[in-house]
Amino acid sequence: MDWAARLDKQIKDYLPDLRCLREEPMAKHTSFRVGGPARRMAFPDRGEQLVLLLSMARDCGARPLVIGNGTNLLAPDEGVDRLVIGTGGLSRLEPGEEPGSLVADAGVSLARLADFACKQGLTGLEFAHGIPGTVGGGVCMNAGAYGGELKQVITGVSALFPEEGVKRLTGEQMAFGYRRSFLTDEPEAVVLHAEFHLSPGEPEAIRETMGDLMARRKASQPLEWPSAGSTFKRPEGHFAGTLIDQCGLKGRTVGGAQVSEKHGGFVINRGGATCADIRELIRQVQEIVWEKTGVRLEPEVRFVD
Ligand SMILES: Cc1cc2nc3c(=O)[nH]c(=O)nc-3n(C[C@H](O)[C@H](O)[C@H](O)COP(=O)(O)OP(=O)(O)OC[C@H]3O[C@@H](n4cnc5c(N)ncnc54)[C@H](O)[C@@H]3O)c2cc1C
């Protein structure tokens, strides 16, 4: 019996309510709309189910991949021989014990989190409203925009580690950096929930700021096409999009993948793009920008293997 058959049996015996799909296309779960089938994809709807599933996966020899909204992922065309776990069902969001604090499960979208904070009269998460990821993905990536970063508002993260079990890490222990965190070096750790500390604010003013930031996004980003947001990290002292534009790469196309005409920092799927198209376009952009400017562009988007 291979890992998938062993896991099917364990799920049937111990987690009969768990929704688990076979050969589920990753294209349905990534914002690039690209990627072949995941051997198994499961959708736990509470933390205990996720914890048990991960322990069963380990016993069965499966290689789990926990994803949020798949908005920073590029999955291979041939699919993944892995157990992909979607966190969308982990959706608890409530005020914390301290005044000004909130607790959110990994699967809560950043948009919902920011809306909730606004309704509670709490400011500090306006920047996150337009980022299409979840708390789990956002924590791992230290998502940020328009001068804000999650590291500014996170006070604690509960994560499950394969050997040590569930641990609470303080904001400091999370060692947040530019689009990275302590968990970047711990790819097997799984974020269960996070705590945020915010300041009192006027809901109307918060709503207005979120609206302004969304308008700026719509004006500058190709939101009408599938993508994974900024394809490259911001290189020290430069902007990836400006360098790409200066190198004449806007509109460059490989198969269905294109460097957006609207924003050079975005590779978009113009229809029918494969993972191979996108990776080749990324490679070409890196090579040309390096040759012409001497700057190395590092992908922000994560490649699933
Ligand atoms: C149109 C568009 C605009 C964007 N704008 C921004 C922006 O302004 N700023 C910005 O920072 N990003 C932006 N992004 C990128 C993306 O939304 C962020 O990186 C976001 O934080 C990813 O969240 P996710 O839930 O989609 O994570 P995924 O893409 O699902 O996963 C990202 C990584 O986190 C891991 N992960 C996810 N959940 C968990 C978990 N619970 N436990 C452990 N690991 C986990 C995954 O394994 C993967 O390695 C944009 C993307 C798009 C498509």
GROMACS .gro file of C-alpha atoms and ligand atoms in nm:
model
  358
    1MET     CA    1   0.000   0.000   0.000
    2ASP     CA    2   0.138   0.345  -0.081
    3TRP     CA    3   0.097   0.651   0.140
    4ALA     CA    4  -0.231   0.764  -0.018
    5ALA     CA    5  -0.403   0.428   0.030
    6ARG     CA    6  -0.278   0.411   0.392
    7LEU     CA    7  -0.403   0.763   0.455
    8ASP     CA    8  -0.744   0.693   0.295
    9LYS     CA    9  -0.786   0.404   0.536
   10GLN     CA   10  -0.686   0.609   0.841
   11ILE     CA   11  -0.920   0.892   0.741
   12LYS     CA   12  -1.206   0.646   0.696
   13ASP     CA   13  -1.140   0.499   1.042
   14TYR     CA   14  -1.055   0.809   1.247
   15LEU     CA   15  -1.174   1.119   1.058
   16PRO     CA   16  -1.481   1.001   0.868
   17ASP     CA   17  -1.623   1.357   0.850
   18LEU     CA   18  -1.312   1.504   0.688
   19ARG     CA   19  -1.357   1.622   0.329
   20CYS     CA   20  -1.068   1.470   0.135
   21LEU     CA   21  -1.053   1.480  -0.247
   22ARG     CA   22  -0.847   1.264  -0.483
   23GLU     CA   23  -0.646   1.408  -0.773
   24GLU     CA   24  -0.773   1.759  -0.701
   25PRO     CA   25  -0.638   2.015  -0.954
   26MET     CA   26  -0.412   2.269  -0.783
   27ALA     CA   27  -0.522   2.515  -1.052
   28LYS     CA   28  -0.852   2.540  -0.860
   29HIS     CA   29  -0.671   2.642  -0.542
   30THR     CA   30  -0.406   2.887  -0.664
   31SER     CA   31  -0.461   3.244  -0.780
   32PHE     CA   32  -0.238   3.182  -1.086
   33ARG     CA   33  -0.499   2.916  -1.186
   34VAL     CA   34  -0.213   2.682  -1.268
   35GLY     CA   35  -0.106   2.340  -1.142
   36GLY     CA   36  -0.186   1.973  -1.193
   37PRO     CA   37  -0.360   1.740  -0.947
   38ALA     CA   38  -0.272   1.703  -0.583
   39ARG     CA   39  -0.277   1.332  -0.502
   40ARG     CA   40  -0.499   1.409  -0.203
   41MET     CA   41  -0.640   1.739  -0.083
   42ALA     CA   42  -0.809   1.767   0.255
   43PHE     CA   43  -1.011   2.047   0.413
   44PRO     CA   44  -1.017   2.023   0.795
   45ASP     CA   45  -1.275   2.246   0.958
   46ARG     CA   46  -1.122   2.275   1.304
   47GLY     CA   47  -0.777   2.282   1.459
   48GLU     CA   48  -0.805   1.939   1.626
   49GLN     CA   49  -0.889   1.779   1.291
   50LEU     CA   50  -0.586   1.944   1.132
   51VAL     CA   51  -0.357   1.829   1.413
   52LEU     CA   52  -0.483   1.469   1.391
   53LEU     CA   53  -0.461   1.469   1.011
   54LEU     CA   54  -0.100   1.588   1.021
   55SER     CA   55  -0.006   1.316   1.267
   56MET     CA   56  -0.178   1.053   1.048
   57ALA     CA   57   0.000   1.193   0.743
   58ARG     CA   58   0.334   1.148   0.919
   59ASP     CA   59   0.249   0.787   1.010
   60CYS     CA   60   0.150   0.713   0.648
   61GLY     CA   61   0.465   0.867   0.497
   62ALA     CA   62   0.272   1.148   0.324
   63ARG     CA   63   0.439   1.483   0.261
   64PRO     CA   64   0.185   1.745   0.370
   65LEU     CA   65   0.163   2.092   0.218
   66VAL     CA   66  -0.055   2.336   0.407
   67ILE     CA   67  -0.191   2.621   0.197
   68GLY     CA   68  -0.412   2.922   0.255
   69ASN     CA   69  -0.568   3.095  -0.046
   70GLY     CA   70  -0.283   2.986  -0.276
   71THR     CA   71  -0.214   3.349  -0.369
   72ASN     CA   72   0.162   3.319  -0.350
   73LEU     CA   73   0.207   2.973  -0.497
   74LEU     CA   74   0.309   2.823  -0.828
   75ALA     CA   75   0.221   2.454  -0.853
   76PRO     CA   76   0.376   2.218  -1.112
   77ASP     CA   77   0.184   2.109  -1.422
   78GLU     CA   78   0.247   1.742  -1.351
   79GLY     CA   79   0.079   1.772  -1.011
   80VAL     CA   80   0.208   1.697  -0.663
   81ASP     CA   81   0.243   1.358  -0.500
   82ARG     CA   82   0.151   1.514  -0.166
   83LEU     CA   83  -0.129   1.564   0.080
   84VAL     CA   84  -0.233   1.926   0.027
   85ILE     CA   85  -0.429   2.070   0.318
   86GLY     CA   86  -0.653   2.373   0.267
   87THR     CA   87  -0.708   2.582   0.579
   88GLY     CA   88  -1.023   2.766   0.465
   89GLY     CA   89  -1.234   2.579   0.724
   90LEU     CA   90  -1.028   2.714   1.015
   91SER     CA   91  -1.222   3.035   1.046
   92ARG     CA   92  -1.251   3.145   1.409
   93LEU     CA   93  -1.211   3.521   1.448
   94GLU     CA   94  -1.280   3.695   1.779
   95PRO     CA   95  -1.161   3.965   2.017
   96GLY     CA   96  -0.873   3.853   2.241
   97GLU     CA   97  -0.851   3.885   2.618
   98GLU     CA   98  -0.656   4.213   2.620
   99PRO     CA   99  -0.828   4.532   2.502
  100GLY     CA  100  -0.732   4.596   2.138
  101SER     CA  101  -0.641   4.235   2.069
  102LEU     CA  102  -0.786   3.993   1.815
  103VAL     CA  103  -0.737   3.619   1.765
  104ALA     CA  104  -0.771   3.470   1.417
  105ASP     CA  105  -0.743   3.115   1.290
  106ALA     CA  106  -0.503   3.038   1.005
  107GLY     CA  107  -0.776   3.017   0.742
  108VAL     CA  108  -0.928   3.362   0.808
  109SER     CA  109  -0.876   3.586   0.507
  110LEU     CA  110  -0.679   3.905   0.566
  111ALA     CA  111  -0.972   4.098   0.414
  112ARG     CA  112  -1.212   3.955   0.673
  113LEU     CA  113  -0.962   4.020   0.952
  114ALA     CA  114  -0.920   4.384   0.847
  115ASP     CA  115  -1.299   4.428   0.816
  116PHE     CA  116  -1.353   4.278   1.160
  117ALA     CA  117  -1.089   4.508   1.312
  118CYS     CA  118  -1.261   4.806   1.150
  119LYS     CA  119  -1.598   4.705   1.295
  120GLN     CA  120  -1.435   4.674   1.639
  121GLY     CA  121  -1.296   5.029   1.600
  122LEU     CA  122  -0.937   4.905   1.580
  123THR     CA  123  -0.676   5.052   1.349
  124GLY     CA  124  -0.350   4.897   1.221
  125LEU     CA  125  -0.466   4.640   0.966
  126GLU     CA  126  -0.588   4.870   0.690
  127PHE     CA  127  -0.286   4.780   0.474
  128ALA     CA  128  -0.382   4.410   0.485
  129HIS     CA  129  -0.736   4.454   0.357
  130GLY     CA  130  -0.641   4.424  -0.012
  131ILE     CA  131  -0.392   4.137   0.028
  132PRO     CA  132  -0.580   3.830  -0.097
  133GLY     CA  133  -0.415   3.575   0.138
  134THR     CA  134  -0.504   3.421   0.473
  135VAL     CA  135  -0.369   3.471   0.824
  136GLY     CA  136  -0.160   3.149   0.793
  137GLY     CA  137  -0.002   3.243   0.461
  138GLY     CA  138   0.034   3.605   0.567
  139VAL     CA  139   0.213   3.512   0.889
  140CYS     CA  140   0.458   3.285   0.702
  141MET     CA  141   0.529   3.552   0.441
  142ASN     CA  142   0.508   3.855   0.674
  143ALA     CA  143   0.265   3.998   0.420
  144GLY     CA  144   0.273   4.372   0.381
  145ALA     CA  145   0.174   4.665   0.163
  146TYR     CA  146   0.178   5.046   0.160
  147GLY     CA  147   0.418   5.072   0.452
  148GLY     CA  148   0.242   4.816   0.673
  149GLU     CA  149   0.354   4.463   0.755
  150LEU     CA  150   0.192   4.197   0.971
  151LYS     CA  151   0.495   4.203   1.198
  152GLN     CA  152   0.382   4.545   1.324
  153VAL     CA  153   0.060   4.403   1.469
  154ILE     CA  154   0.128   4.036   1.555
  155THR     CA  155   0.190   3.961   1.921
  156GLY     CA  156   0.183   3.581   1.908
  157VAL     CA  157   0.152   3.283   1.677
  158SER     CA  158   0.046   2.929   1.770
  159ALA     CA  159   0.209   2.676   1.542
  160LEU     CA  160   0.233   2.300   1.530
  161PHE     CA  161   0.585   2.159   1.495
  162PRO     CA  162   0.630   1.795   1.388
  163GLU     CA  163   0.857   1.704   1.681
  164GLU     CA  164   0.764   1.950   1.954
  165GLY     CA  165   0.386   1.978   1.909
  166VAL     CA  166   0.199   2.307   1.947
  167LYS     CA  167   0.412   2.605   2.055
  168ARG     CA  168   0.326   2.971   2.103
  169LEU     CA  169   0.583   3.204   1.954
  170THR     CA  170   0.594   3.572   2.045
  171GLY     CA  171   0.615   3.836   1.772
  172GLU     CA  172   0.987   3.864   1.852
  173GLN     CA  173   1.043   3.488   1.826
  174MET     CA  174   0.875   3.495   1.486
  175ALA     CA  175   1.184   3.689   1.363
  176PHE     CA  176   0.988   3.862   1.090
  177GLY     CA  177   1.184   4.007   0.800
  178TYR     CA  178   1.100   4.123   0.450
  179ARG     CA  179   0.853   3.859   0.320
  180ARG     CA  180   0.990   3.601   0.559
  181SER     CA  181   0.962   3.479   0.918
  182PHE     CA  182   1.106   3.217   1.151
  183LEU     CA  183   0.866   2.973   0.981
  184THR     CA  184   1.034   3.023   0.642
  185ASP     CA  185   1.313   2.800   0.776
  186GLU     CA  186   1.062   2.558   0.935
  187PRO     CA  187   0.856   2.452   0.632
  188GLU     CA  188   0.696   2.165   0.824
  189ALA     CA  189   0.554   2.391   1.095
  190VAL     CA  190   0.186   2.478   1.058
  191VAL     CA  191   0.027   2.801   1.177
  192LEU     CA  192  -0.291   2.732   1.374
  193HIS     CA  193  -0.383   3.084   1.481
  194ALA     CA  194  -0.236   3.427   1.549
  195GLU     CA  195  -0.296   3.711   1.793
  196PHE     CA  196  -0.293   4.075   1.688
  197HIS     CA  197  -0.266   4.394   1.889
  198LEU     CA  198  -0.424   4.706   1.743
  199SER     CA  199  -0.497   5.064   1.850
  200PRO     CA  200  -0.833   5.234   1.895
  201GLY     CA  201  -0.953   5.410   1.579
  202GLU     CA  202  -1.260   5.556   1.411
  203PRO     CA  203  -1.436   5.292   1.195
  204GLU     CA  204  -1.525   5.553   0.932
  205ALA     CA  205  -1.167   5.670   0.894
  206ILE     CA  206  -1.043   5.308   0.887
  207ARG     CA  207  -1.297   5.220   0.615
  208GLU     CA  208  -1.192   5.523   0.413
  209THR     CA  209  -0.823   5.430   0.431
  210MET     CA  210  -0.902   5.073   0.321
  211GLY     CA  211  -1.104   5.211   0.029
  212ASP     CA  212  -0.822   5.447  -0.074
  213LEU     CA  213  -0.564   5.167  -0.065
  214MET     CA  214  -0.790   4.939  -0.271
  215ALA     CA  215  -0.835   5.215  -0.528
  216ARG     CA  216  -0.456   5.255  -0.551
  217ARG     CA  217  -0.423   4.879  -0.602
  218LYS     CA  218  -0.684   4.871  -0.876
  219ALA     CA  219  -0.519   5.164  -1.053
  220SER     CA  220  -0.171   5.013  -1.057
  221GLN     CA  221  -0.210   4.632  -1.050
  222PRO     CA  222  -0.349   4.393  -1.315
  223LEU     CA  223  -0.615   4.254  -1.080
  224GLU     CA  224  -0.829   4.148  -1.378
  225TRP     CA  225  -0.583   3.864  -1.460
  226PRO     CA  226  -0.480   3.560  -1.254
  227SER     CA  227  -0.140   3.611  -1.088
  228ALA     CA  228   0.037   3.562  -0.758
  229GLY     CA  229   0.082   3.934  -0.695
  230SER     CA  230   0.438   4.065  -0.711
  231THR     CA  231   0.641   3.794  -0.878
  232PHE     CA  232   0.973   3.916  -0.737
  233LYS     CA  233   1.089   4.045  -0.403
  234ARG     CA  234   1.192   4.409  -0.387
  235PRO     CA  235   1.568   4.412  -0.448
  236GLU     CA  236   1.767   4.632  -0.208
  237GLY     CA  237   1.758   4.992  -0.334
  238HIS     CA  238   1.533   4.920  -0.635
  239PHE     CA  239   1.180   4.829  -0.739
  240ALA     CA  240   1.149   4.506  -0.937
  241GLY     CA  241   0.870   4.648  -1.157
  242THR     CA  242   1.074   4.958  -1.251
  243LEU     CA  243   1.382   4.752  -1.341
  244ILE     CA  244   1.170   4.517  -1.553
  245ASP     CA  245   1.010   4.815  -1.727
  246GLN     CA  246   1.350   4.979  -1.789
  247CYS     CA  247   1.470   4.654  -1.949
  248GLY     CA  248   1.179   4.670  -2.196
  249LEU     CA  249   1.023   4.351  -2.061
  250LYS     CA  250   0.663   4.465  -2.013
  251GLY     CA  251   0.440   4.255  -2.235
  252ARG     CA  252   0.704   3.983  -2.286
  253THR     CA  253   0.522   3.653  -2.330
  254VAL     CA  254   0.597   3.283  -2.297
  255GLY     CA  255   0.299   3.067  -2.392
  256GLY     CA  256   0.006   3.195  -2.184
  257ALA     CA  257   0.229   3.379  -1.934
  258GLN     CA  258   0.301   3.748  -1.972
  259VAL     CA  259   0.481   4.027  -1.792
  260SER     CA  260   0.188   4.259  -1.725
  261GLU     CA  261   0.174   4.572  -1.944
  262LYS     CA  262   0.014   4.752  -1.647
  263HIS     CA  263   0.273   4.658  -1.382
  264GLY     CA  264   0.609   4.507  -1.475
  265GLY     CA  265   0.639   4.341  -1.135
  266PHE     CA  266   0.347   4.107  -1.208
  267VAL     CA  267   0.362   3.796  -1.424
  268ILE     CA  268   0.003   3.719  -1.525
  269ASN     CA  269  -0.181   3.424  -1.674
  270ARG     CA  270  -0.337   3.556  -1.996
  271GLY     CA  271  -0.523   3.228  -2.043
  272GLY     CA  272  -0.397   2.872  -2.062
  273ALA     CA  273  -0.057   2.947  -1.904
  274THR     CA  274   0.127   2.646  -1.768
  275CYS     CA  275   0.362   2.638  -1.475
  276ALA     CA  276   0.642   2.573  -1.724
  277ASP     CA  277   0.548   2.894  -1.916
  278ILE     CA  278   0.553   3.101  -1.598
  279ARG     CA  279   0.882   2.955  -1.474
  280GLU     CA  280   1.047   3.011  -1.812
  281LEU     CA  281   0.925   3.371  -1.822
  282ILE     CA  282   1.053   3.428  -1.468
  283ARG     CA  283   1.389   3.281  -1.570
  284GLN     CA  284   1.412   3.505  -1.878
  285VAL     CA  285   1.323   3.817  -1.678
  286GLN     CA  286   1.585   3.732  -1.414
  287GLU     CA  287   1.851   3.672  -1.681
  288ILE     CA  288   1.782   3.990  -1.878
  289VAL     CA  289   1.753   4.213  -1.570
  290TRP     CA  290   2.081   4.070  -1.439
  291GLU     CA  291   2.260   4.123  -1.773
  292LYS     CA  292   2.129   4.478  -1.822
  293THR     CA  293   2.133   4.614  -1.467
  294GLY     CA  294   2.347   4.382  -1.254
  295VAL     CA  295   2.056   4.333  -1.013
  296ARG     CA  296   1.948   3.983  -0.917
  297LEU     CA  297   1.572   3.938  -0.887
  298GLU     CA  298   1.460   3.678  -0.638
  299PRO     CA  299   1.111   3.528  -0.678
  300GLU     CA  300   0.860   3.617  -0.407
  301VAL     CA  301   0.620   3.354  -0.537
  302ARG     CA  302   0.685   3.010  -0.385
  303PHE     CA  303   0.736   2.710  -0.612
  304VAL     CA  304   0.561   2.397  -0.490
  305ASP     CA  305   0.767   2.080  -0.538
  306LIG     C1  306  -0.342   4.017  -0.674
  306LIG     C2  307  -0.246   3.988  -0.562
  306LIG     C3  308  -0.197   4.092  -0.484
  306LIG     C4  309  -0.108   4.064  -0.380
  306LIG     N1  310  -0.064   4.168  -0.303
  306LIG     C5  311   0.021   4.144  -0.202
  306LIG     C6  312   0.068   4.250  -0.120
  306LIG     O1  313   0.033   4.367  -0.137
  306LIG     N2  314   0.153   4.219  -0.018
  306LIG     C7  315   0.193   4.091   0.005
  306LIG     O2  316   0.270   4.068   0.101
  306LIG     N3  317   0.151   3.989  -0.070
  306LIG     C8  318   0.066   4.011  -0.173
  306LIG     N4  319   0.023   3.907  -0.250
  306LIG     C9  320   0.075   3.772  -0.227
  306LIG    C10  321  -0.004   3.687  -0.125
  306LIG     O3  322  -0.139   3.729  -0.116
  306LIG    C11  323   0.061   3.691   0.013
  306LIG     O4  324   0.193   3.639   0.010
  306LIG    C12  325  -0.021   3.613   0.116
  306LIG     O5  326   0.036   3.632   0.243
  306LIG    C13  327  -0.026   3.462   0.088
  306LIG     O6  328  -0.129   3.408   0.166
  306LIG     P1  329  -0.202   3.272   0.125
  306LIG     O7  330  -0.296   3.238   0.232
  306LIG     O8  331  -0.261   3.285  -0.012
  306LIG     O9  332  -0.079   3.175   0.124
  306LIG     P2  333  -0.041   3.055   0.020
  306LIG    O10  334  -0.014   3.119  -0.111
  306LIG    O11  335  -0.152   2.958   0.025
  306LIG    O12  336   0.086   3.003   0.087
  306LIG    C14  337   0.204   3.083   0.094
  306LIG    C15  338   0.307   3.008   0.180
  306LIG    O13  339   0.260   3.001   0.313
  306LIG    C16  340   0.247   2.863   0.355
  306LIG     N5  341   0.129   2.855   0.438
  306LIG    C17  342   0.003   2.894   0.414
  306LIG     N6  343  -0.077   2.873   0.519
  306LIG    C18  344   0.000   2.815   0.614
  306LIG    C19  345  -0.023   2.768   0.746
  306LIG     N7  346  -0.143   2.777   0.805
  306LIG     N8  347   0.080   2.715   0.814
  306LIG    C20  348   0.202   2.704   0.758
  306LIG     N9  349   0.232   2.747   0.632
  306LIG    C21  350   0.131   2.802   0.562
  306LIG    C22  351   0.235   2.783   0.227
  306LIG    O14  352   0.277   2.648   0.245
  306LIG    C23  353   0.327   2.862   0.136
  306LIG    O15  354   0.462   2.830   0.159
  306LIG    C24  355  -0.067   3.931  -0.355
  306LIG    C25  356  -0.118   3.825  -0.433
  306LIG    C26  357  -0.207   3.853  -0.535
  306LIG    C27  358  -0.261   3.740  -0.617
   0.00000   0.00000   0.00000
